[in-house]
């Protein structure tokens, strides 16, 4: 059990006085009921603009309506099956499992546990983590309205009008979710995404007879009060969370002024939103393009949000500060350098909750090509990848020929890609990609994975990150998937590199000390060291050296841990089925040259949020300070 003094000191040291004092005051306000004044219930309706006036004078969007789109129609079996699932009352959760939630889902029930939230309770009285209710993300998933893109794409590609279905779903949600009550007002990011997705549908069906005056007014009323909610709670995301939530919400405030200028506060929201969005991008995206959440999937989330921001700002004749575009370009390069060309995938690195906010294509969820291509197209006005389904995002964004000279993005995969600010290193040759993490934690880490090594061979992930599984589940699963043994690095006697605190908190953060890298005619090499295991003793250092022989399936790894704990050194390798089917083997020796016996352990793998499956790990153990390892295809 972590002592309260230790926990408090570590929180103050790691997160800072601003964070700690804000969180304490926020909880006091919430528990005392004072916050309710800022989030009224049952607000009276008011008319901001009539439907016909809006149709005549609606602000520019990606497109003016369904009738304005003319890209090739490509009806696909995959899209048809998605819509068939929807019509049968099934919804895909977190881009993973299909769950039967019924055709008349009530928007309040967690389908994983059956718990039904009280729609009459003020959102401040609802916990987002509850053993009884289960993971609230299951309740939020349909209310995000990402499924609308399946219906809209089906409407376009198959030529079958879905307007009534789309607006009926929105009507149903509004009826079941009174303003500022219930679980679906608990998270401002979820609210922001819902508004963005409703807005996309509103513009697509702008001229549809299904969009009546009554529906339009009801929709604007709820959008307005959801925006007021986002604005009232924006500093929680900007101080207490400070991740992709803050980028989503500040973007939504900025876009509210572009797309809903008839709201009284819209101009003020737009100014503040733009300023805060620029501040968040400067803070969250490092100068080399790495992202502060140490998660490739959340980094992709930011790429999609910035594509919205840049595309709509351009249509309204606006620009962001030059540094914002530069950070976006560097983000694009960062993700591109970590991508395998065979299937568009990246390592399943860091937290991954299945987020894919705007699915405008039929590509598999782990394929990053659609999103990287769309942002690259904004800068280059040419596609990043050859012809394929990953180009459809650009069709929906309807980006016109550039009206201004903009610096392009020259993307070429490197043999040795170094992102020293973020602490990421990618070694690439003809058939393989080797990714190493060696980072300094300036913001809170999500997983105890420093010096993790991810190996890909011919597009297949042979040594992998175990994934995330769920944020709100049994403590042992949270500890496992976030812990060191779920990654390809070392442990001292099974202990994590850091000490797990409550919820998303880690104590005694690991920190990179030194890194070095080099390339020769036949070798790619990385060397790095971290300070870790602070809960076990002072000045414990882990040094790792990775050598990849060019165009040969051979890796040599050397791990050394300097410590006086008396604990054995464990080296862990989470292998996939492909590791063995492709004929790879692994052997290790200690510092005396004695061969170490590989121990095959039961492990777990979560390729998608909410799902886990049995897997395997290979462990080497020694009481010496060093392990020398060779991985080779036989």
Coordinates of C-alpha atoms in Angstrom, one line a residue:
X1 CA 0.0 0.0 0.0
X2 CA 1.3 3.4 -1.0
X3 CA 1.6 5.8 2.0
X4 CA -0.4 9.0 1.7
X5 CA 2.7 11.1 2.3
X6 CA 4.6 9.3 -0.4
X7 CA 1.7 9.6 -2.9
X8 CA 1.2 13.3 -2.2
X9 CA 4.9 14.1 -2.5
X10 CA 5.3 12.1 -5.8
X11 CA 2.2 13.8 -7.2
X12 CA 3.4 17.2 -6.3
X13 CA 6.9 16.5 -7.6
X14 CA 5.7 14.9 -10.9
X15 CA 2.6 16.8 -11.7
X16 CA 3.3 20.2 -10.1
X17 CA 1.5 22.5 -7.7
X18 CA -0.9 23.9 -10.4
X19 CA -2.2 20.4 -11.2
X20 CA -2.5 19.3 -7.6
X21 CA -4.2 22.5 -6.3
X22 CA -6.6 22.5 -9.3
X23 CA -7.6 18.9 -8.8
X24 CA -8.2 19.4 -5.1
X25 CA -10.4 22.5 -5.7
X26 CA -12.2 20.9 -8.5
X27 CA -13.2 17.9 -6.3
X28 CA -14.3 20.2 -3.5
X29 CA -16.6 22.1 -6.0
X30 CA -18.0 18.9 -7.4
X31 CA -18.7 17.2 -4.1
X32 CA -20.2 20.3 -2.5
X33 CA -22.5 20.7 -5.5
X34 CA -21.2 24.2 -6.3
X35 CA -20.4 23.2 -9.9
X36 CA -24.1 22.6 -10.8
X37 CA -24.6 26.4 -11.1
X38 CA -22.4 26.5 -14.2
X39 CA -24.3 23.6 -15.8
X40 CA -28.0 24.3 -15.6
X41 CA -30.7 21.7 -16.4
X42 CA -33.9 22.2 -18.4
X43 CA -32.7 25.4 -20.1
X44 CA -35.6 27.1 -22.0
X45 CA -35.5 26.8 -25.8
X46 CA -34.5 29.8 -28.0
X47 CA -34.3 30.3 -31.7
X48 CA -30.9 31.4 -33.1
X49 CA -31.6 31.1 -36.8
X50 CA -34.3 29.6 -39.0
X51 CA -33.7 26.5 -41.2
X52 CA -34.3 28.3 -44.5
X53 CA -32.0 31.2 -43.5
X54 CA -29.3 28.7 -42.5
X55 CA -29.7 26.8 -45.7
X56 CA -29.2 30.0 -47.7
X57 CA -26.3 31.4 -45.6
X58 CA -24.7 28.5 -43.9
X59 CA -21.0 29.0 -43.3
X60 CA -18.5 27.0 -45.4
X61 CA -17.8 23.4 -44.4
X62 CA -15.8 20.7 -46.1
X63 CA -18.7 20.5 -48.6
X64 CA -22.0 22.4 -48.9
X65 CA -24.2 19.2 -49.0
X66 CA -24.6 15.8 -50.4
X67 CA -25.4 17.2 -53.8
X68 CA -21.9 18.9 -54.0
X69 CA -20.0 15.6 -53.7
X70 CA -18.9 14.0 -56.9
X71 CA -16.0 11.6 -56.1
X72 CA -16.3 8.0 -57.5
X73 CA -18.9 5.8 -55.8
X74 CA -17.4 2.6 -54.5
X75 CA -20.0 0.4 -52.8
X76 CA -18.2 -2.3 -50.9
X77 CA -19.2 -5.5 -49.1
X78 CA -17.4 -4.3 -45.9
X79 CA -19.6 -1.1 -45.8
X80 CA -22.7 -3.0 -46.5
X81 CA -22.0 -5.4 -43.7
X82 CA -21.5 -2.5 -41.3
X83 CA -24.9 -1.1 -42.1
X84 CA -26.5 -4.5 -41.9
X85 CA -25.1 -4.8 -38.4
X86 CA -26.5 -1.4 -37.5
X87 CA -30.0 -2.3 -38.8
X88 CA -29.9 -5.5 -36.7
X89 CA -29.1 -3.5 -33.5
X90 CA -25.4 -4.3 -33.3
X91 CA -22.7 -1.8 -32.8
X92 CA -19.0 -2.1 -33.1
X93 CA -17.2 -1.1 -29.9
X94 CA -13.7 0.5 -30.0
X95 CA -13.2 -0.8 -33.6
X96 CA -13.2 -4.3 -32.1
X97 CA -16.2 -6.5 -31.0
X98 CA -19.7 -6.2 -32.3
X99 CA -22.2 -6.1 -29.4
X100 CA -26.0 -6.6 -29.7
X101 CA -27.4 -3.5 -28.0
X102 CA -30.8 -3.7 -29.7
X103 CA -32.5 -1.6 -32.3
X104 CA -34.0 0.6 -29.6
X105 CA -31.0 1.2 -27.4
X106 CA -31.7 3.6 -24.6
X107 CA -28.3 5.4 -24.7
X108 CA -27.8 4.9 -20.9
X109 CA -27.1 1.2 -20.5
X110 CA -23.6 -0.2 -20.3
X111 CA -23.8 -3.2 -22.6
X112 CA -20.8 -4.9 -21.0
X113 CA -22.4 -5.0 -17.5
X114 CA -26.1 -4.2 -18.0
X115 CA -25.9 -1.3 -15.6
X116 CA -28.3 1.5 -16.5
X117 CA -27.4 5.1 -15.5
X118 CA -29.9 7.5 -14.1
X119 CA -30.7 10.1 -16.8
X120 CA -32.1 12.4 -14.1
X121 CA -28.9 12.8 -12.1
X122 CA -26.7 15.8 -12.8
X123 CA -23.5 14.8 -14.6
X124 CA -21.3 15.9 -11.7
X125 CA -22.9 13.2 -9.5
X126 CA -21.9 10.4 -11.9
X127 CA -18.6 8.6 -11.5
X128 CA -16.7 7.6 -14.6
X129 CA -15.0 4.8 -12.7
X130 CA -17.4 2.4 -10.9
X131 CA -17.0 -1.3 -10.2
X132 CA -20.8 -1.7 -10.3
X133 CA -21.4 0.3 -13.5
X134 CA -18.3 -1.0 -15.3
X135 CA -16.2 0.9 -17.9
X136 CA -18.2 4.0 -18.8
X137 CA -16.6 4.1 -22.2
X138 CA -19.1 1.3 -23.2
X139 CA -21.9 3.7 -22.5
X140 CA -20.3 6.6 -24.3
X141 CA -19.4 4.6 -27.5
X142 CA -22.7 4.9 -29.4
X143 CA -23.3 8.4 -28.0
X144 CA -20.1 9.6 -29.8
X145 CA -22.1 9.0 -33.0
X146 CA -19.1 7.8 -35.0
X147 CA -21.5 5.2 -36.5
X148 CA -23.1 8.1 -38.5
X149 CA -20.2 7.8 -40.9
X150 CA -21.2 4.3 -41.9
X151 CA -24.7 5.5 -42.7
X152 CA -23.5 8.6 -44.6
X153 CA -21.0 6.6 -46.6
X154 CA -23.6 4.0 -47.3
X155 CA -26.0 6.8 -48.5
X156 CA -23.3 8.1 -50.8
X157 CA -21.8 4.9 -52.2
X158 CA -25.0 2.8 -52.5
X159 CA -27.3 5.7 -53.3
X160 CA -29.9 4.8 -50.6
X161 CA -31.1 7.8 -48.6
X162 CA -30.3 7.5 -44.9
X163 CA -31.4 10.9 -43.7
X164 CA -34.4 9.8 -41.8
X165 CA -32.4 7.1 -40.0
X166 CA -29.7 9.6 -39.1
X167 CA -32.0 12.3 -37.7
X168 CA -34.1 9.7 -35.9
X169 CA -31.0 8.5 -34.1
X170 CA -30.2 12.1 -33.1
X171 CA -33.8 12.7 -32.0
X172 CA -33.7 9.6 -29.9
X173 CA -30.5 10.7 -28.2
X174 CA -31.8 14.1 -27.4
X175 CA -35.0 12.7 -25.9
X176 CA -33.0 10.3 -23.6
X177 CA -30.3 12.7 -22.5
X178 CA -31.6 15.9 -20.9
X179 CA -29.1 18.8 -20.9
X180 CA -26.3 18.4 -18.3
X181 CA -27.8 15.2 -16.9
X182 CA -26.7 11.6 -17.2
X183 CA -23.5 9.8 -18.2
X184 CA -23.2 11.3 -21.6
X185 CA -22.5 14.8 -20.2
X186 CA -19.7 13.4 -18.1
X187 CA -16.9 14.0 -20.6
X188 CA -16.4 17.2 -22.6
X189 CA -14.4 15.4 -25.2
X190 CA -17.3 13.0 -25.9
X191 CA -19.6 16.0 -26.1
X192 CA -17.2 17.7 -28.6
X193 CA -17.0 14.7 -30.8
X194 CA -20.7 14.3 -30.8
X195 CA -21.1 17.9 -32.0
X196 CA -18.5 17.4 -34.7
X197 CA -20.3 14.3 -35.9
X198 CA -23.7 15.8 -35.8
X199 CA -22.4 18.8 -37.7
X200 CA -21.0 16.6 -40.5
X201 CA -24.4 14.9 -40.8
X202 CA -26.2 18.3 -40.7
X203 CA -24.2 19.6 -43.6
X204 CA -24.5 16.4 -45.6
X205 CA -28.3 16.4 -45.3
X206 CA -28.6 20.2 -45.4
X207 CA -31.2 20.0 -48.2
X208 CA -32.9 16.8 -47.1
X209 CA -36.7 17.0 -46.5
X210 CA -36.0 14.9 -43.4
X211 CA -34.3 18.0 -41.9
X212 CA -37.4 19.8 -40.7
X213 CA -37.6 23.2 -38.9
X214 CA -38.6 21.4 -35.7
X215 CA -35.6 19.0 -35.9
X216 CA -33.3 21.8 -36.8
X217 CA -34.3 23.9 -33.8
X218 CA -34.1 21.0 -31.5
X219 CA -30.6 20.1 -32.8
X220 CA -29.3 23.7 -32.5
X221 CA -30.7 24.0 -28.9
X222 CA -28.7 20.9 -27.8
X223 CA -25.6 21.8 -29.7
X224 CA -25.6 25.2 -28.1
X225 CA -25.9 23.9 -24.5
X226 CA -23.3 21.2 -25.2
X227 CA -20.9 23.9 -26.4
X228 CA -21.6 26.0 -23.2
X229 CA -20.8 22.9 -21.2
X230 CA -17.5 22.4 -23.1
X231 CA -16.5 26.0 -22.5
X232 CA -17.5 25.9 -18.8
X233 CA -15.3 22.9 -18.2
X234 CA -12.5 23.6 -20.5
X235 CA -9.9 24.2 -17.8
X236 CA -10.3 20.7 -16.5
X237 CA -8.9 19.4 -19.8
X238 CA -6.3 22.1 -20.0
X239 CA -4.9 21.7 -16.5
X240 CA -6.0 18.3 -15.1
X241 CA -5.9 16.2 -18.3
X242 CA -3.7 18.0 -20.8
X243 CA -3.8 15.5 -23.6
X244 CA -5.9 14.9 -26.7
X245 CA -9.0 15.8 -24.7
X246 CA -7.8 19.4 -24.5
X247 CA -7.0 19.5 -28.3
X248 CA -10.5 18.1 -29.1
X249 CA -12.3 20.6 -26.9
X250 CA -10.3 23.7 -27.8
X251 CA -10.8 22.8 -31.5
X252 CA -14.5 22.5 -30.9
X253 CA -14.7 25.9 -29.4
X254 CA -12.7 27.4 -32.3
X255 CA -14.9 25.7 -34.9
X256 CA -18.1 26.8 -33.0
X257 CA -17.3 30.3 -34.1
X258 CA -16.8 29.3 -37.7
X259 CA -19.8 27.0 -38.1
X260 CA -22.3 28.4 -35.6
X261 CA -21.6 32.2 -35.7
X262 CA -25.3 32.9 -34.7
X263 CA -24.7 31.7 -31.2
X264 CA -24.3 34.8 -28.9
X265 CA -20.9 33.6 -27.5
X266 CA -19.6 32.2 -30.7
X267 CA -17.0 34.9 -31.5
X268 CA -15.6 34.7 -28.0
X269 CA -15.5 31.0 -28.1
X270 CA -13.7 31.1 -31.4
X271 CA -11.0 33.5 -30.2
X272 CA -10.4 31.6 -27.0
X273 CA -10.6 28.2 -28.7
X274 CA -8.0 29.2 -31.3
X275 CA -5.6 30.6 -28.8
X276 CA -5.9 27.6 -26.5
X277 CA -5.7 25.1 -29.4
X278 CA -2.4 26.7 -30.5
X279 CA -1.1 26.6 -26.9
X280 CA -2.0 22.9 -26.6
X281 CA -0.3 21.9 -29.9
X282 CA 2.8 23.7 -28.9
X283 CA 2.8 22.0 -25.5
X284 CA 1.7 18.5 -26.6
X285 CA 3.6 17.9 -29.8
X286 CA 7.3 18.0 -29.2
X287 CA 9.7 19.8 -31.5
X288 CA 10.7 16.5 -33.2
X289 CA 7.0 15.5 -33.8
X290 CA 6.7 13.0 -30.9
X291 CA 3.5 13.3 -28.8
X292 CA 3.3 13.7 -25.1
X293 CA 0.9 10.8 -24.5
X294 CA 3.5 8.3 -25.7
X295 CA 0.8 6.6 -27.7
X296 CA 0.7 6.1 -31.5
X297 CA -3.1 5.8 -31.6
X298 CA -3.7 9.0 -29.6
X299 CA -1.1 10.7 -31.9
X300 CA -3.3 9.6 -34.8
X301 CA -6.3 11.2 -33.0
X302 CA -4.5 14.5 -33.0
X303 CA -3.6 14.1 -36.7
X304 CA -7.3 13.8 -37.5
X305 CA -8.3 16.7 -35.3
X306 CA -5.6 19.0 -36.9
X307 CA -6.9 17.9 -40.4
X308 CA -10.3 19.3 -39.4
X309 CA -8.7 22.4 -38.0
X310 CA -6.6 23.2 -41.0
X311 CA -9.2 22.3 -43.6
X312 CA -11.9 24.4 -42.1
X313 CA -9.7 27.3 -41.2
X314 CA -8.5 27.5 -44.8
X315 CA -12.1 27.5 -46.1
X316 CA -12.8 30.5 -43.8
X317 CA -9.7 32.3 -44.9
X318 CA -7.9 31.9 -41.6
X319 CA -4.5 30.6 -40.6
X320 CA -2.8 29.3 -37.5
X321 CA 0.6 30.3 -36.2
X322 CA 3.3 28.9 -38.4
X323 CA 4.6 26.7 -35.5
X324 CA 1.3 24.8 -35.5
X325 CA 1.7 23.7 -39.1
X326 CA 5.3 22.9 -38.4
X327 CA 4.4 20.6 -35.5
X328 CA 1.8 18.9 -37.6
X329 CA 4.3 18.3 -40.4
X330 CA 6.7 16.8 -37.9
X331 CA 3.9 14.6 -36.4
X332 CA 3.3 13.3 -39.8
X333 CA 6.9 12.4 -40.3
X334 CA 7.1 10.9 -36.8
X335 CA 4.3 8.5 -37.5
X336 CA 5.4 7.8 -41.0
X337 CA 8.8 6.7 -39.8
X338 CA 7.2 4.2 -37.4
X339 CA 4.9 2.7 -40.1
X340 CA 5.4 -0.6 -41.9
X341 CA 4.7 -0.2 -45.6
X342 CA 3.2 -3.7 -46.1
X343 CA -0.1 -2.9 -44.2
X344 CA 0.1 0.7 -42.9
X345 CA 0.4 -0.5 -39.3
X346 CA 2.4 1.0 -36.4
X347 CA 3.5 -0.7 -33.2
X348 CA 0.6 -1.1 -30.7
X349 CA 2.5 1.3 -28.5
X350 CA 1.1 3.1 -25.5
X351 CA -2.5 3.6 -24.4
X352 CA -4.9 2.5 -27.1
X353 CA -8.7 2.8 -26.3
X354 CA -9.8 2.1 -29.9
X355 CA -10.3 5.7 -30.7
X356 CA -10.8 6.4 -34.4
X357 CA -13.0 9.5 -34.4
X358 CA -13.7 9.9 -38.1
X359 CA -13.8 6.6 -40.1
X360 CA -14.2 7.8 -43.6
X361 CA -13.0 4.6 -45.3
X362 CA -13.1 0.8 -45.3
X363 CA -9.5 0.3 -44.0
X364 CA -8.7 -1.9 -41.0
X365 CA -8.4 0.0 -37.8
X366 CA -4.7 -0.4 -37.2
X367 CA -4.0 0.9 -40.8
X368 CA -2.8 4.5 -40.3
X369 CA -2.6 5.3 -44.1
X370 CA -6.0 7.0 -44.4
X371 CA -5.3 9.6 -41.7
X372 CA -1.6 10.2 -42.6
X373 CA -2.6 10.6 -46.2
X374 CA -5.3 13.1 -45.4
X375 CA -3.0 15.4 -43.5
X376 CA -0.2 15.0 -46.0
X377 CA -2.7 15.9 -48.7
X378 CA -3.5 19.2 -47.0
X379 CA 0.1 20.2 -47.1
X380 CA 1.1 18.7 -50.5
X381 CA -2.2 18.5 -52.5
X382 CA -1.0 15.1 -53.6
X383 CA -1.4 11.7 -52.1
X384 CA 1.2 10.1 -49.9
X385 CA 0.3 6.5 -50.9
X386 CA -0.5 4.7 -54.1
X387 CA -4.1 4.2 -55.1
X388 CA -6.2 2.4 -52.5
X389 CA -9.1 2.7 -50.0
X390 CA -7.0 4.9 -47.7
X391 CA -7.5 7.8 -50.1
X392 CA -11.2 8.1 -49.4
X393 CA -10.7 10.5 -46.4
X394 CA -9.4 13.1 -48.8
X395 CA -12.6 12.7 -50.9
X396 CA -14.8 13.5 -47.9
X397 CA -12.6 16.5 -46.8
X398 CA -13.1 17.8 -50.4
X399 CA -9.9 19.8 -50.2
X400 CA -9.7 22.2 -53.1
X401 CA -6.5 23.3 -54.9
X402 CA -4.5 25.3 -52.5
X403 CA -5.2 29.0 -52.5
X404 CA -1.8 29.8 -51.0
X405 CA 1.7 28.7 -51.2
X406 CA 2.3 26.3 -48.3
X407 CA 5.5 24.5 -47.4
X408 CA 5.1 20.9 -48.4
X409 CA 6.1 17.7 -46.6
X410 CA 8.9 15.6 -48.0
X411 CA 8.5 12.2 -46.5
X412 CA 11.1 9.5 -47.1
X413 CA 11.6 6.6 -44.8
X414 CA 15.0 6.6 -43.1
X415 CA 17.2 3.7 -42.1
X416 CA 17.8 5.3 -38.8
X417 CA 15.1 7.8 -37.6
X418 CA 15.9 9.6 -34.4
X419 CA 13.3 11.5 -32.3
X420 CA 15.5 12.5 -29.4
X421 CA 13.1 15.0 -27.8
X422 CA 10.3 12.4 -27.5
X423 CA 12.7 9.5 -26.9
X424 CA 11.8 7.3 -30.0
X425 CA 14.2 5.5 -32.3
X426 CA 13.4 3.5 -35.4
X427 CA 15.9 1.2 -37.2
X428 CA 14.7 0.1 -40.7
X429 CA 16.1 -2.1 -43.4
X430 CA 14.7 -4.0 -46.3
X431 CA 12.5 -6.5 -44.4
X432 CA 12.4 -5.2 -40.8
X433 CA 11.5 -2.3 -38.5
X434 CA 12.9 -2.1 -35.0
X435 CA 11.4 0.6 -32.6
X436 CA 13.0 1.5 -29.3
X437 CA 11.5 3.8 -26.6
X438 CA 14.0 5.6 -24.4
X439 CA 12.3 8.7 -23.1
X440 CA 12.4 11.4 -20.4
X441 CA 9.0 11.8 -18.9
X442 CA 8.1 15.5 -18.7
X443 CA 4.4 14.6 -18.4
X444 CA 2.9 11.6 -16.8
X445 CA 3.7 8.2 -18.4
X446 CA 0.9 5.8 -19.2
X447 CA 2.8 2.5 -19.1
X448 CA 6.0 1.3 -17.5
X449 CA 7.7 0.6 -20.9
X450 CA 11.0 2.5 -21.1
X451 CA 13.5 0.8 -23.3
X452 CA 10.8 -1.4 -24.8
X453 CA 11.8 -2.9 -28.2
X454 CA 9.2 -3.6 -30.8
X455 CA 10.2 -5.8 -33.8
X456 CA 8.5 -6.2 -37.2
X457 CA 9.6 -8.5 -40.0
X458 CA 8.0 -8.4 -43.4
X459 CA 5.0 -6.4 -42.0
X460 CA 4.4 -8.8 -39.1
X461 CA 4.9 -7.8 -35.5
X462 CA 7.1 -10.6 -34.1
X463 CA 8.0 -9.0 -30.7
X464 CA 5.2 -6.8 -29.6
X465 CA 3.6 -4.5 -27.0
X466 CA 0.8 -6.4 -25.2
X467 CA -1.6 -3.5 -25.6
X468 CA -4.1 -1.8 -23.2
X469 CA -7.2 -4.0 -22.8
X470 CA -9.4 -1.7 -20.6
X471 CA -9.0 1.4 -18.4
X472 CA -11.6 0.4 -15.9
X473 CA -11.4 -3.3 -15.1
X474 CA -10.0 -5.6 -12.4
X475 CA -6.9 -4.1 -10.9
X476 CA -4.7 -7.1 -11.8
X477 CA -5.5 -6.5 -15.5
X478 CA -4.8 -2.8 -15.3
X479 CA -1.5 -3.6 -13.6
X480 CA -0.5 -6.3 -16.1
X481 CA -1.2 -4.4 -19.4
X482 CA 0.3 -1.2 -18.1
X483 CA 3.2 -2.9 -16.4
X484 CA 6.8 -3.7 -17.4
X485 CA 6.2 -7.5 -18.0
X486 CA 3.8 -6.6 -20.8
X487 CA 6.7 -5.0 -22.7
X488 CA 10.0 -6.1 -24.2
X489 CA 12.3 -4.7 -21.6
X490 CA 13.8 -5.8 -18.2
X491 CA 12.4 -6.2 -14.7
X492 CA 14.0 -6.7 -11.3
X493 CA 12.3 -9.8 -9.9
X494 CA 9.0 -9.0 -11.6
X495 CA 8.8 -5.5 -10.3
X496 CA 7.7 -2.6 -12.6
X497 CA 10.1 0.1 -13.7
X498 CA 7.9 2.5 -11.7
X499 CA 5.5 2.2 -8.8
X500 CA 1.8 2.0 -9.8
X501 CA -0.4 4.6 -8.1
X502 CA -4.2 5.0 -8.3
X503 CA -6.0 5.2 -11.6
X504 CA -3.7 6.6 -14.3
X505 CA -0.9 7.6 -11.9
X506 CA 2.6 6.2 -11.8
X507 CA 5.2 7.1 -9.1
X508 CA 9.0 7.2 -9.3
X509 CA 9.0 8.0 -13.0
X510 CA 11.7 6.3 -15.1
X511 CA 13.9 8.8 -17.0
X512 CA 16.3 8.5 -19.9
X513 CA 19.8 9.4 -19.0
X514 CA 21.8 9.0 -22.2
X515 CA 21.3 7.9 -25.8
X516 CA 23.5 7.2 -28.7
X517 CA 23.1 5.8 -32.2
X518 CA 25.1 5.0 -35.3
X519 CA 24.9 3.5 -38.8
X520 CA 27.6 1.6 -40.6
X521 CA 27.6 -0.2 -43.9
X522 CA 26.2 -3.4 -42.3
X523 CA 24.8 -2.3 -39.0
X524 CA 22.2 -0.1 -37.3
X525 CA 22.8 0.5 -33.6
X526 CA 21.0 2.2 -30.7
X527 CA 22.3 2.5 -27.2
X528 CA 20.5 4.1 -24.3
X529 CA 20.2 4.2 -20.5
X530 CA 17.5 5.0 -18.1
X531 CA 17.1 5.5 -14.3
X532 CA 14.3 3.3 -13.1
X533 CA 13.0 1.2 -10.2
X534 CA 13.2 4.1 -7.9
X535 CA 10.8 2.4 -5.5
X536 CA 13.4 -0.3 -5.0
X537 CA 16.4 1.8 -4.4
X538 CA 18.4 4.9 -5.5
X539 CA 20.4 5.3 -8.7
X540 CA 19.3 2.0 -10.4
X541 CA 20.3 2.3 -14.0
X542 CA 19.3 0.1 -17.0
X543 CA 21.5 0.2 -20.1
X544 CA 20.4 -1.3 -23.4
X545 CA 22.2 -1.7 -26.7
X546 CA 20.4 -2.9 -29.8
X547 CA 22.3 -4.0 -32.9
X548 CA 20.4 -4.8 -36.1
X549 CA 22.4 -6.3 -39.0
X550 CA 21.3 -4.8 -42.2
X551 CA 19.1 -6.9 -44.5
X552 CA 19.7 -9.9 -42.3
X553 CA 17.2 -11.2 -39.8
X554 CA 19.6 -10.9 -36.9
X555 CA 19.4 -8.7 -33.8
X556 CA 21.8 -8.6 -30.8
X557 CA 20.7 -7.0 -27.6
X558 CA 22.7 -6.3 -24.5
X559 CA 21.0 -5.4 -21.2
X560 CA 22.9 -4.3 -18.1
X561 CA 21.2 -3.2 -14.8
X562 CA 23.3 -1.6 -12.1
X563 CA 21.6 -2.2 -8.7
X564 CA 22.1 -3.5 -5.2
X565 CA 18.6 -4.9 -4.6
X566 CA 19.5 -8.5 -4.5
X567 CA 16.7 -9.2 -7.0
X568 CA 17.3 -11.3 -10.1
X569 CA 17.4 -9.6 -13.5
X570 CA 14.5 -10.6 -15.8
X571 CA 14.5 -10.0 -19.5
X572 CA 11.1 -10.3 -21.1
X573 CA 10.1 -10.9 -24.7
X574 CA 6.4 -10.9 -25.7
X575 CA 6.2 -13.0 -28.8
X576 CA 3.5 -13.3 -31.4
X577 CA 2.5 -16.4 -33.3
X578 CA 4.4 -15.0 -36.2
X579 CA 7.7 -15.1 -34.3
X580 CA 7.6 -18.9 -34.3
X581 CA 5.8 -19.5 -37.6
X582 CA 8.5 -17.4 -39.4
X583 CA 11.2 -19.5 -37.8
X584 CA 12.7 -17.1 -35.3
X585 CA 14.6 -18.2 -32.3
X586 CA 16.1 -16.4 -29.3
X587 CA 19.0 -17.3 -27.1
X588 CA 20.7 -15.5 -24.2
X589 CA 23.8 -15.7 -22.0
X590 CA 24.8 -14.0 -18.8
X591 CA 27.9 -11.8 -18.2
X592 CA 30.0 -14.9 -17.7
X593 CA 29.0 -16.3 -21.1
X594 CA 26.8 -19.0 -19.5
X595 CA 23.8 -19.8 -21.5
X596 CA 20.5 -18.9 -19.9
X597 CA 17.5 -21.2 -20.0
X598 CA 14.5 -19.6 -21.7
X599 CA 11.3 -19.8 -19.6
X600 CA 8.1 -19.8 -21.6
X601 CA 5.4 -17.9 -19.7
X602 CA 1.7 -17.5 -20.2
X603 CA 1.1 -13.9 -21.3
X604 CA -1.8 -11.8 -22.7
X605 CA -2.3 -9.6 -25.7
X606 CA -4.8 -6.9 -26.4
X607 CA -4.8 -5.8 -30.0
X608 CA -8.0 -3.8 -29.6
X609 CA -9.6 -2.1 -26.6
X610 CA -11.9 -4.4 -24.6
X611 CA -10.4 -7.6 -26.0
X612 CA -7.7 -9.8 -24.7
X613 CA -6.3 -13.2 -25.7
X614 CA -3.8 -15.7 -24.3
X615 CA -0.3 -15.2 -25.7
X616 CA 3.2 -16.2 -24.8
X617 CA 6.4 -14.5 -23.4
X618 CA 9.9 -15.8 -23.2
X619 CA 11.8 -14.8 -20.0
X620 CA 15.5 -15.1 -19.2
X621 CA 16.7 -14.7 -15.6
X622 CA 20.1 -14.2 -14.0
X623 CA 21.7 -12.9 -10.8
X624 CA 24.5 -11.3 -12.8
X625 CA 24.2 -7.7 -14.0
X626 CA 24.1 -8.4 -17.8
X627 CA 22.2 -10.4 -20.4
X628 CA 23.4 -10.8 -24.0
X629 CA 20.6 -11.8 -26.4
X630 CA 20.6 -12.9 -30.0
X631 CA 17.4 -13.0 -32.1
X632 CA 17.7 -14.7 -35.4
X633 CA 15.6 -16.3 -38.1
X634 CA 16.7 -19.9 -38.7

